Amino acid sequence: KRFLLRYYPPGIVLEYELRDKSRETKEIDLLHLSPETDVEVLVNQVTFEEPLISEQRKPQLRRLIYRLIAKLESNENNDFYLFKILRAHILPLTNCAFNKEGDQFITGSYDRTCKIWRTETGEELLTLEGHRNVVYAIAFNNPWGNKIVTGSFDKTCKLWDADSGDLLHTYRGHATEIVCLSFNPHGSVVATGSMDNTARLWDVESGECLHTLLGHTAEIVSLNFDTYGNTIITGSFDHTVKIWDIKTGRCVHTLSGHNGEISSTQFNYQSDLCISGSIDRTCKVWDVTSGQCVHTLRGHNDEILDVAYNSTGSRLVTASADGTSRVFNTMTGACQSILIGHEGEISKVAFNPQGARILTASSDKTARLWDVETGDCLQILEGHTDEIFSCAFNYGGDTVITGSKDNTCRIWKC
């Protein structure tokens, strides 16, 4: 019936009609697409391998692939400039997060609220009030962005309507603080991780607890759903990562091998690998199916505080208390570049959607943008008066948000 584009990671979604007139979609991943790709060869290969695409569709397919390549090259040479400073909360910020469009973002705070902001103007749209302690973990149900979930030190998690600010559910059950959370990709389940050593899966519609994930022997500080929403990983202070089946709530694998607390975890896009960063100064790459460690990435001389994949999963980056970040090739485990320049620990790191730049946030009061290939520092985002602990790109990669202990958020645009 029609082609739909997926920019990050690059792919084409085919919408087709079955005999009973119902519509299905099929995704064709183009994870290796780059400006150097021979488009004619790719068009022929996709047409050959995909029976749904006829010869007549080739010109359309060719146009779409060129559009995907143009997106990969966007924002490549532009510097970011300070767009707005938001005096966000009376007490320190905990986290900030964009919706998919990037036209709104949310901030959590020690003042027990979550605020919704319009990116374009910097105006405060709504304040979500109701928690009785620090609002620590926050998220939109992207790609829709019409619901927000907040996790608090008051042991509860709340689900809100992002447009009206109405409270939809309060999820109760954890015995101590909630420190991490996530929506599943379909927006139907919320996962929460707590200092009580458990994670819980909650039904978004009904508000009921679907599963309690039992097995860790220390607090859970990181959790992530895979791309398909079938599995979830939890990283814990008990030095392990666990892989869980969403449907049954059962632990499929316990990933053991780190000699210190886990700080950060993530799946790659294809969800066949996941990574864990630890205070033992290493990052490990794991095979999700077998539970085996594929690579142990060394080189940092202090704790690893954050890890991240690029959108296609071909590279990963680590951020450390030693003030450096390292870029690794996922397949070979080779260190590709070292990002040197910060004068304090790096607590957060992210690739831009195009995968050409890395953003780091540091206790030295700056955020920096780096060239992934060369490791060169491209730009220093200066102005915060205290450490920066949160940073994020929007989906298009043309807006950056930084959150600092100086109680402000800064919006940067390019």
Tab-separated table of N, CA and C in Angstrom, residues 55-211:
chain	number	residue	atom	x	y	z
A	55	GLU	N	9.158	-4.296	-9.181
A	55	GLU	CA	10.102	-3.517	-10.006
A	55	GLU	C	9.611	-2.075	-10.182
A	56	GLN	N	8.273	-1.929	-10.317
A	56	GLN	CA	7.704	-0.594	-10.547
A	56	GLN	C	7.942	0.348	-9.367
A	57	ARG	N	8.180	-0.231	-8.209
A	57	ARG	CA	8.353	0.590	-7.000
A	57	ARG	C	9.797	1.073	-6.831
A	58	LYS	N	10.684	0.619	-7.702
A	58	LYS	CA	12.108	0.962	-7.547
A	58	LYS	C	12.386	2.468	-7.491
A	59	PRO	N	11.810	3.269	-8.403
A	59	PRO	CA	12.101	4.718	-8.342
A	59	PRO	C	11.691	5.336	-6.998
A	60	GLN	N	10.533	4.888	-6.470
A	60	GLN	CA	10.054	5.391	-5.180
A	60	GLN	C	11.009	4.980	-4.063
A	61	LEU	N	11.438	3.722	-4.100
A	61	LEU	CA	12.366	3.206	-3.095
A	61	LEU	C	13.676	3.988	-3.126
A	62	ARG	N	14.146	4.280	-4.345
A	62	ARG	CA	15.397	5.025	-4.524
A	62	ARG	C	15.288	6.417	-3.877
A	63	ARG	N	14.141	7.085	-4.124
A	63	ARG	CA	13.923	8.422	-3.552
A	63	ARG	C	13.936	8.371	-2.029
A	64	LEU	N	13.296	7.353	-1.467
A	64	LEU	CA	13.217	7.228	-0.016
A	64	LEU	C	14.595	7.008	0.598
A	65	ILE	N	15.415	6.189	-0.063
A	65	ILE	CA	16.760	5.919	0.463
A	65	ILE	C	17.604	7.196	0.438
A	66	TYR	N	17.456	7.992	-0.617
A	66	TYR	CA	18.180	9.263	-0.655
A	66	TYR	C	17.711	10.205	0.461
A	67	ARG	N	16.424	10.142	0.795
A	67	ARG	CA	15.914	10.968	1.898
A	67	ARG	C	16.506	10.521	3.236
A	68	LEU	N	16.632	9.215	3.417
A	68	LEU	CA	17.234	8.695	4.650
A	68	LEU	C	18.690	9.140	4.775
A	69	ILE	N	19.411	9.103	3.651
A	69	ILE	CA	20.823	9.514	3.666
A	69	ILE	C	20.934	11.009	3.999
A	70	ALA	N	20.008	11.811	3.433
A	70	ALA	CA	20.024	13.254	3.709
A	70	ALA	C	19.833	13.509	5.200
A	71	LYS	N	18.952	12.726	5.847
A	71	LYS	CA	18.734	12.875	7.292
A	71	LYS	C	20.003	12.536	8.073
A	72	LEU	N	20.730	11.518	7.614
A	72	LEU	CA	21.963	11.125	8.316
A	72	LEU	C	23.004	12.239	8.268
A	73	GLU	N	22.929	13.058	7.210
A	73	GLU	CA	23.918	14.134	7.050
A	73	GLU	C	23.448	15.451	7.666
A	74	SER	N	22.201	15.491	8.175
A	74	SER	CA	21.676	16.755	8.698
A	74	SER	C	22.379	17.133	10.006
A	75	ASN	N	22.414	18.403	10.296
A	75	ASN	CA	23.033	18.986	11.506
A	75	ASN	C	24.520	18.679	11.620
A	76	GLU	N	25.151	18.314	10.503
A	76	GLU	CA	26.512	17.800	10.638
A	76	GLU	C	27.514	18.883	11.013
A	77	ASN	N	27.360	20.060	10.425
A	77	ASN	CA	28.400	21.070	10.623
A	77	ASN	C	27.934	22.284	11.427
A	78	ASN	N	26.766	22.170	12.043
A	78	ASN	CA	26.235	23.335	12.751
A	78	ASN	C	26.621	23.309	14.227
A	79	ASP	N	26.999	24.465	14.745
A	79	ASP	CA	27.249	24.582	16.179
A	79	ASP	C	25.933	24.805	16.913
A	80	PHE	N	25.905	24.412	18.172
A	80	PHE	CA	24.747	24.677	19.017
A	80	PHE	C	24.916	26.041	19.685
A	81	TYR	N	23.779	26.731	19.876
A	81	TYR	CA	23.837	28.005	20.589
A	81	TYR	C	22.828	27.937	21.736
A	82	LEU	N	23.063	28.731	22.774
A	82	LEU	CA	22.154	28.747	23.909
A	82	LEU	C	20.853	29.412	23.492
A	83	PHE	N	19.741	28.664	23.638
A	83	PHE	CA	18.440	29.154	23.199
A	83	PHE	C	17.628	29.702	24.372
A	84	LYS	N	17.648	28.996	25.496
A	84	LYS	CA	16.867	29.431	26.653
A	84	LYS	C	17.498	28.899	27.945
A	85	ILE	N	17.372	29.688	29.007
A	85	ILE	CA	17.716	29.213	30.352
A	85	ILE	C	16.418	29.148	31.153
A	86	LEU	N	16.119	27.986	31.706
A	86	LEU	CA	14.902	27.843	32.488
A	86	LEU	C	15.264	27.681	33.956
A	87	ARG	N	14.768	28.605	34.788
A	87	ARG	CA	14.935	28.443	36.227
A	87	ARG	C	13.839	27.490	36.669
A	88	ALA	N	14.132	26.218	36.539
A	88	ALA	CA	13.093	25.213	36.486
A	88	ALA	C	12.399	24.965	37.817
A	89	HIS	N	13.159	24.794	38.880
A	89	HIS	CA	12.572	24.398	40.167
A	89	HIS	C	13.252	25.158	41.304
A	90	ILE	N	12.570	25.218	42.442
A	90	ILE	CA	13.168	25.894	43.596
A	90	ILE	C	14.230	25.022	44.269
A	91	LEU	N	14.110	23.708	44.073
A	91	LEU	CA	15.088	22.769	44.613
A	91	LEU	C	15.768	22.049	43.449
A	92	PRO	N	16.868	21.328	43.701
A	92	PRO	CA	17.619	20.734	42.591
A	92	PRO	C	16.804	19.809	41.681
A	93	LEU	N	17.217	19.802	40.424
A	93	LEU	CA	16.642	18.904	39.419
A	93	LEU	C	17.187	17.489	39.612
A	94	THR	N	16.411	16.518	39.200
A	94	THR	CA	16.889	15.124	39.214
A	94	THR	C	17.104	14.593	37.811
A	95	ASN	N	16.180	14.909	36.898
A	95	ASN	CA	16.242	14.362	35.545
A	95	ASN	C	15.469	15.239	34.582
A	96	CYS	N	15.791	15.112	33.296
A	96	CYS	CA	14.986	15.752	32.258
A	96	CYS	C	14.860	14.817	31.065
A	97	ALA	N	13.749	14.928	30.332
A	97	ALA	CA	13.496	14.016	29.209
A	97	ALA	C	12.633	14.699	28.163
A	98	PHE	N	12.929	14.441	26.884
A	98	PHE	CA	12.143	14.960	25.759
A	98	PHE	C	10.997	14.012	25.411
A	99	ASN	N	9.939	14.579	24.814
A	99	ASN	CA	9.033	13.724	24.054
A	99	ASN	C	9.665	13.479	22.684
A	100	LYS	N	9.066	12.617	21.866
A	100	LYS	CA	9.721	12.264	20.605
A	100	LYS	C	9.824	13.466	19.668
A	101	GLU	N	8.759	14.265	19.615
A	101	GLU	CA	8.771	15.421	18.716
A	101	GLU	C	9.859	16.416	19.113
A	102	GLY	N	10.164	16.451	20.416
A	102	GLY	CA	11.133	17.427	20.895
A	102	GLY	C	10.520	18.780	21.174
A	103	ASP	N	9.178	18.892	21.003
A	103	ASP	CA	8.539	20.192	21.249
A	103	ASP	C	8.180	20.380	22.721
A	104	GLN	N	8.276	19.283	23.504
A	104	GLN	CA	8.074	19.378	24.950
A	104	GLN	C	9.130	18.564	25.677
A	105	PHE	N	9.436	18.983	26.919
A	105	PHE	CA	10.284	18.139	27.755
A	105	PHE	C	9.816	18.258	29.195
A	106	ILE	N	10.277	17.309	30.028
A	106	ILE	CA	9.857	17.287	31.424
A	106	ILE	C	11.078	17.323	32.333
A	107	THR	N	10.860	17.874	33.528
A	107	THR	CA	11.922	17.914	34.534
A	107	THR	C	11.363	17.374	35.852
A	108	GLY	N	12.179	16.590	36.542
A	108	GLY	CA	11.828	16.116	37.885
A	108	GLY	C	12.702	16.827	38.896
A	109	SER	N	12.233	16.885	40.145
A	109	SER	CA	12.968	17.689	41.124
A	109	SER	C	12.795	17.191	42.552
A	110	TYR	N	13.708	17.652	43.387
A	110	TYR	CA	13.608	17.442	44.831
A	110	TYR	C	12.419	18.202	45.426
A	111	ASP	N	11.817	19.127	44.663
A	111	ASP	CA	10.654	19.864	45.175
A	111	ASP	C	9.362	19.040	45.082
A	112	ARG	N	9.493	17.760	44.722
A	112	ARG	CA	8.395	16.782	44.691
A	112	ARG	C	7.464	16.937	43.501
A	113	THR	N	7.878	17.729	42.507
A	113	THR	CA	7.029	17.911	41.322
A	113	THR	C	7.756	17.470	40.054
A	114	CYS	N	6.942	17.313	39.006
A	114	CYS	CA	7.457	17.169	37.636
A	114	CYS	C	6.822	18.291	36.838
A	115	LYS	N	7.638	18.998	36.060
A	115	LYS	CA	7.103	20.092	35.252
A	115	LYS	C	7.226	19.774	33.767
A	116	ILE	N	6.217	20.204	33.003
A	116	ILE	CA	6.212	20.029	31.545
A	116	ILE	C	6.489	21.396	30.916
A	117	TRP	N	7.410	21.428	29.952
A	117	TRP	CA	7.856	22.683	29.336
A	117	TRP	C	7.672	22.637	27.824
A	118	ARG	N	7.384	23.790	27.244
A	118	ARG	CA	7.382	23.898	25.780
A	118	ARG	C	8.782	24.318	25.343
A	119	THR	N	9.391	23.497	24.498
A	119	THR	CA	10.782	23.714	24.104
A	119	THR	C	10.962	25.039	23.355
A	120	GLU	N	10.039	25.327	22.439
A	120	GLU	CA	10.175	26.502	21.561
A	120	GLU	C	10.229	27.811	22.340
A	121	THR	N	9.415	27.917	23.394
A	121	THR	CA	9.296	29.201	24.092
A	121	THR	C	9.939	29.164	25.472
A	122	GLY	N	10.158	27.955	26.008
A	122	GLY	CA	10.671	27.832	27.360
A	122	GLY	C	9.615	28.061	28.422
A	123	GLU	N	8.342	28.095	28.000
A	123	GLU	CA	7.287	28.343	28.997
A	123	GLU	C	6.907	27.047	29.708
A	124	GLU	N	6.521	27.211	30.965
A	124	GLU	CA	6.074	26.075	31.757
A	124	GLU	C	4.611	25.796	31.427
A	125	LEU	N	4.316	24.580	30.989
A	125	LEU	CA	2.945	24.235	30.593
A	125	LEU	C	2.137	23.709	31.769
A	126	LEU	N	2.731	22.781	32.523
A	126	LEU	CA	2.011	22.147	33.626
A	126	LEU	C	2.965	21.774	34.745
A	127	THR	N	2.456	21.750	35.954
A	127	THR	CA	3.191	21.186	37.089
A	127	THR	C	2.398	19.990	37.609
A	128	LEU	N	3.063	18.837	37.647
A	128	LEU	CA	2.419	17.607	38.125
A	128	LEU	C	2.732	17.456	39.610
A	129	GLU	N	1.720	17.684	40.446
A	129	GLU	CA	1.898	17.660	41.895
A	129	GLU	C	1.148	16.485	42.513
A	130	GLY	N	1.724	15.899	43.560
A	130	GLY	CA	1.047	14.790	44.214
A	130	GLY	C	2.007	13.865	44.944
A	131	HIS	N	3.251	13.802	44.484
A	131	HIS	CA	4.241	12.967	45.176
A	131	HIS	C	4.599	13.595	46.528
A	132	ARG	N	4.967	12.742	47.468
A	132	ARG	CA	5.276	13.218	48.825
A	132	ARG	C	6.770	13.220	49.110
A	133	ASN	N	7.550	12.997	48.058
A	133	ASN	CA	9.002	13.038	48.213
A	133	ASN	C	9.607	13.329	46.840
A	134	VAL	N	10.929	13.288	46.769
A	134	VAL	CA	11.676	13.591	45.534
A	134	VAL	C	11.104	12.847	44.322
A	135	VAL	N	10.880	13.585	43.223
A	135	VAL	CA	10.537	12.955	41.938
A	135	VAL	C	11.847	12.682	41.214
A	136	TYR	N	12.190	11.402	41.095
A	136	TYR	CA	13.540	11.069	40.663
A	136	TYR	C	13.615	10.584	39.216
A	137	ALA	N	12.716	9.681	38.828
A	137	ALA	CA	12.776	9.090	37.479
A	137	ALA	C	11.522	9.498	36.709
A	138	ILE	N	11.706	9.939	35.455
A	138	ILE	CA	10.577	10.452	34.665
A	138	ILE	C	10.695	9.994	33.219
A	139	ALA	N	9.558	9.853	32.533
A	139	ALA	CA	9.588	9.463	31.119
A	139	ALA	C	8.268	9.791	30.431
A	140	PHE	N	8.356	10.120	29.137
A	140	PHE	CA	7.194	10.173	28.247
A	140	PHE	C	6.959	8.780	27.660
A	141	ASN	N	5.715	8.501	27.258
A	141	ASN	CA	5.436	7.247	26.542
A	141	ASN	C	5.690	7.446	25.046
A	142	ASN	N	6.940	7.714	24.703
A	142	ASN	CA	7.266	7.931	23.286
A	142	ASN	C	7.029	6.648	22.494
A	143	PRO	N	6.653	6.739	21.206
A	143	PRO	CA	6.583	7.949	20.360
A	143	PRO	C	5.342	8.826	20.538
A	144	TRP	N	4.357	8.416	21.332
A	144	TRP	CA	3.104	9.189	21.388
A	144	TRP	C	3.264	10.477	22.175
A	145	GLY	N	3.827	10.379	23.365
A	145	GLY	CA	4.047	11.577	24.170
A	145	GLY	C	2.804	12.130	24.840
A	146	ASN	N	1.735	11.317	24.959
A	146	ASN	CA	0.512	11.813	25.611
A	146	ASN	C	0.382	11.348	27.062
A	147	LYS	N	1.370	10.569	27.529
A	147	LYS	CA	1.377	10.161	28.934
A	147	LYS	C	2.786	10.346	29.498
A	148	ILE	N	2.823	10.581	30.818
A	148	ILE	CA	4.096	10.748	31.524
A	148	ILE	C	4.061	9.846	32.745
A	149	VAL	N	5.182	9.229	33.047
A	149	VAL	CA	5.281	8.447	34.279
A	149	VAL	C	6.371	9.061	35.161
A	150	THR	N	6.084	9.121	36.469
A	150	THR	CA	7.038	9.682	37.430
A	150	THR	C	7.274	8.678	38.552
A	151	GLY	N	8.520	8.462	38.898
A	151	GLY	CA	8.876	7.567	40.002
A	151	GLY	C	9.504	8.378	41.121
A	152	SER	N	9.131	8.064	42.346
A	152	SER	CA	9.506	8.935	43.462
A	152	SER	C	10.136	8.177	44.627
A	153	PHE	N	10.836	8.955	45.449
A	153	PHE	CA	11.367	8.422	46.703
A	153	PHE	C	10.237	8.113	47.698
A	154	ASP	N	8.981	8.505	47.358
A	154	ASP	CA	7.848	8.176	48.239
A	154	ASP	C	7.338	6.748	48.007
A	155	LYS	N	8.099	5.958	47.217
A	155	LYS	CA	7.829	4.542	46.937
A	155	LYS	C	6.756	4.316	45.881
A	156	THR	N	6.151	5.392	45.372
A	156	THR	CA	5.099	5.216	44.364
A	156	THR	C	5.544	5.729	43.004
A	157	CYS	N	4.777	5.277	42.020
A	157	CYS	CA	4.976	5.701	40.644
A	157	CYS	C	3.623	6.240	40.191
A	158	LYS	N	3.612	7.365	39.510
A	158	LYS	CA	2.341	7.949	39.072
A	158	LYS	C	2.316	8.106	37.552
A	159	LEU	N	1.136	7.844	36.996
A	159	LEU	CA	0.914	7.991	35.553
A	159	LEU	C	0.021	9.195	35.330
A	160	TRP	N	0.444	10.071	34.407
A	160	TRP	CA	-0.247	11.348	34.189
A	160	TRP	C	-0.639	11.502	32.727
A	161	ASP	N	-1.702	12.245	32.490
A	161	ASP	CA	-2.071	12.677	31.143
A	161	ASP	C	-1.209	13.896	30.809
A	162	ALA	N	-0.428	13.790	29.734
A	162	ALA	CA	0.551	14.846	29.424
A	162	ALA	C	-0.116	16.121	28.909
A	163	ASP	N	-1.339	16.008	28.410
A	163	ASP	CA	-2.024	17.181	27.855
A	163	ASP	C	-2.779	17.961	28.927
A	164	SER	N	-3.444	17.225	29.834
A	164	SER	CA	-4.262	17.887	30.847
A	164	SER	C	-3.573	17.993	32.203
A	165	GLY	N	-2.578	17.117	32.434
A	165	GLY	CA	-1.934	17.063	33.736
A	165	GLY	C	-2.692	16.221	34.749
A	166	ASP	N	-3.773	15.581	34.309
A	166	ASP	CA	-4.571	14.751	35.222
A	166	ASP	C	-3.787	13.522	35.662
A	167	LEU	N	-3.962	13.144	36.930
A	167	LEU	CA	-3.374	11.915	37.457
A	167	LEU	C	-4.265	10.745	37.051
A	168	LEU	N	-3.677	9.753	36.353
A	168	LEU	CA	-4.441	8.604	35.866
A	168	LEU	C	-4.348	7.411	36.814
A	169	HIS	N	-3.154	7.143	37.339
A	169	HIS	CA	-2.959	6.011	38.249
A	169	HIS	C	-1.842	6.326	39.230
A	170	THR	N	-1.917	5.731	40.411
A	170	THR	CA	-0.775	5.684	41.322
A	170	THR	C	-0.444	4.218	41.548
A	171	TYR	N	0.764	3.820	41.163
A	171	TYR	CA	1.193	2.425	41.316
A	171	TYR	C	1.877	2.263	42.670
A	172	ARG	N	1.281	1.447	43.543
A	172	ARG	CA	1.823	1.220	44.881
A	172	ARG	C	2.258	-0.224	45.027
A	173	GLY	N	3.365	-0.448	45.736
A	173	GLY	CA	3.815	-1.814	45.950
A	173	GLY	C	5.273	-1.904	46.339
A	174	HIS	N	6.074	-0.968	45.834
A	174	HIS	CA	7.490	-0.974	46.217
A	174	HIS	C	7.642	-0.604	47.693
A	175	ALA	N	8.670	-1.196	48.317
A	175	ALA	CA	8.889	-0.967	49.752
A	175	ALA	C	9.779	0.245	50.023
A	176	THR	N	10.530	0.648	49.016
A	176	THR	CA	11.438	1.802	49.182
A	176	THR	C	11.449	2.651	47.904
A	177	GLU	N	12.406	3.557	47.803
A	177	GLU	CA	12.464	4.530	46.703
A	177	GLU	C	12.480	3.878	45.327
A	178	ILE	N	11.797	4.525	44.392
A	178	ILE	CA	11.872	4.142	42.975
A	178	ILE	C	12.943	5.020	42.318
A	179	VAL	N	13.923	4.389	41.685
A	179	VAL	CA	15.047	5.166	41.143
A	179	VAL	C	15.205	5.053	39.623
A	180	CYS	N	14.469	4.114	38.986
A	180	CYS	CA	14.538	4.028	37.524
A	180	CYS	C	13.204	3.505	37.005
A	181	LEU	N	12.874	3.886	35.784
A	181	LEU	CA	11.621	3.419	35.183
A	181	LEU	C	11.680	3.563	33.680
A	182	SER	N	10.718	2.908	33.009
A	182	SER	CA	10.652	2.978	31.555
A	182	SER	C	9.284	2.516	31.073
A	183	PHE	N	8.794	3.120	29.988
A	183	PHE	CA	7.658	2.564	29.258
A	183	PHE	C	8.168	1.481	28.317
A	184	ASN	N	7.371	0.447	28.058
A	184	ASN	CA	7.720	-0.485	26.990
A	184	ASN	C	7.462	0.204	25.648
A	185	PRO	N	7.993	-0.332	24.532
A	185	PRO	CA	7.867	0.362	23.239
A	185	PRO	C	6.417	0.566	22.799
A	186	HIS	N	5.488	-0.268	23.284
A	186	HIS	CA	4.089	-0.133	22.867
A	186	HIS	C	3.318	0.829	23.764
A	187	GLY	N	3.973	1.269	24.856
A	187	GLY	CA	3.307	2.191	25.763
A	187	GLY	C	2.247	1.543	26.638
A	188	SER	N	2.238	0.220	26.692
A	188	SER	CA	1.187	-0.498	27.437
A	188	SER	C	1.645	-0.955	28.819
A	189	VAL	N	2.959	-0.953	29.042
A	189	VAL	CA	3.513	-1.425	30.314
A	189	VAL	C	4.541	-0.407	30.816
A	190	VAL	N	4.545	-0.185	32.125
A	190	VAL	CA	5.597	0.616	32.761
A	190	VAL	C	6.412	-0.320	33.651
A	191	ALA	N	7.733	-0.196	33.582
A	191	ALA	CA	8.611	-0.941	34.493
A	191	ALA	C	9.217	0.049	35.479
A	192	THR	N	9.294	-0.369	36.749
A	192	THR	CA	9.925	0.464	37.779
A	192	THR	C	10.988	-0.355	38.498
A	193	GLY	N	12.098	0.281	38.833
A	193	GLY	CA	13.165	-0.360	39.601
A	193	GLY	C	13.369	0.390	40.902
A	194	SER	N	13.629	-0.364	41.976
A	194	SER	CA	13.621	0.245	43.299
A	194	SER	C	14.813	-0.169	44.155
A	195	MET	N	15.019	0.603	45.216
A	195	MET	CA	16.031	0.285	46.222
A	195	MET	C	15.625	-0.948	47.044
A	196	ASP	N	14.386	-1.456	46.843
A	196	ASP	CA	13.935	-2.647	47.579
A	196	ASP	C	14.371	-3.955	46.899
A	197	ASN	N	15.299	-3.838	45.897
A	197	ASN	CA	15.889	-4.979	45.177
A	197	ASN	C	14.960	-5.595	44.135
A	198	THR	N	13.773	-5.011	43.916
A	198	THR	CA	12.850	-5.581	42.933
A	198	THR	C	12.564	-4.585	41.818
A	199	ALA	N	12.105	-5.137	40.701
A	199	ALA	CA	11.497	-4.324	39.646
A	199	ALA	C	10.048	-4.793	39.522
A	200	ARG	N	9.192	-3.906	39.076
A	200	ARG	CA	7.792	-4.285	38.885
A	200	ARG	C	7.323	-3.852	37.514
A	201	LEU	N	6.433	-4.650	36.943
A	201	LEU	CA	5.805	-4.334	35.659
A	201	LEU	C	4.341	-3.997	35.926
A	202	TRP	N	3.911	-2.846	35.418
A	202	TRP	CA	2.562	-2.333	35.690
A	202	TRP	C	1.791	-2.186	34.389
A	203	ASP	N	0.510	-2.506	34.427
A	203	ASP	CA	-0.366	-2.318	33.275
A	203	ASP	C	-0.784	-0.846	33.214
A	204	VAL	N	-0.493	-0.190	32.090
A	204	VAL	CA	-0.760	1.248	31.964
A	204	VAL	C	-2.259	1.537	32.045
A	205	GLU	N	-3.074	0.718	31.381
A	205	GLU	CA	-4.507	0.971	31.350
A	205	GLU	C	-5.176	0.725	32.697
A	206	SER	N	-4.939	-0.466	33.266
A	206	SER	CA	-5.672	-0.848	34.490
A	206	SER	C	-4.990	-0.377	35.771
A	207	GLY	N	-3.669	-0.146	35.697
A	207	GLY	CA	-2.934	0.265	36.886
A	207	GLY	C	-2.498	-0.885	37.774
A	208	GLU	N	-2.788	-2.126	37.339
A	208	GLU	CA	-2.426	-3.258	38.214
A	208	GLU	C	-0.982	-3.702	37.992
A	209	CYS	N	-0.416	-4.329	39.034
A	209	CYS	CA	0.938	-4.872	38.929
A	209	CYS	C	0.875	-6.214	38.229
A	210	LEU	N	1.560	-6.324	37.072
A	210	LEU	CA	1.536	-7.562	36.287
A	210	LEU	C	2.517	-8.584	36.835
A	211	HIS	N	3.721	-8.130	37.173
A	211	HIS	CA	4.761	-9.027	37.693
A	211	HIS	C	5.665	-8.262	38.646
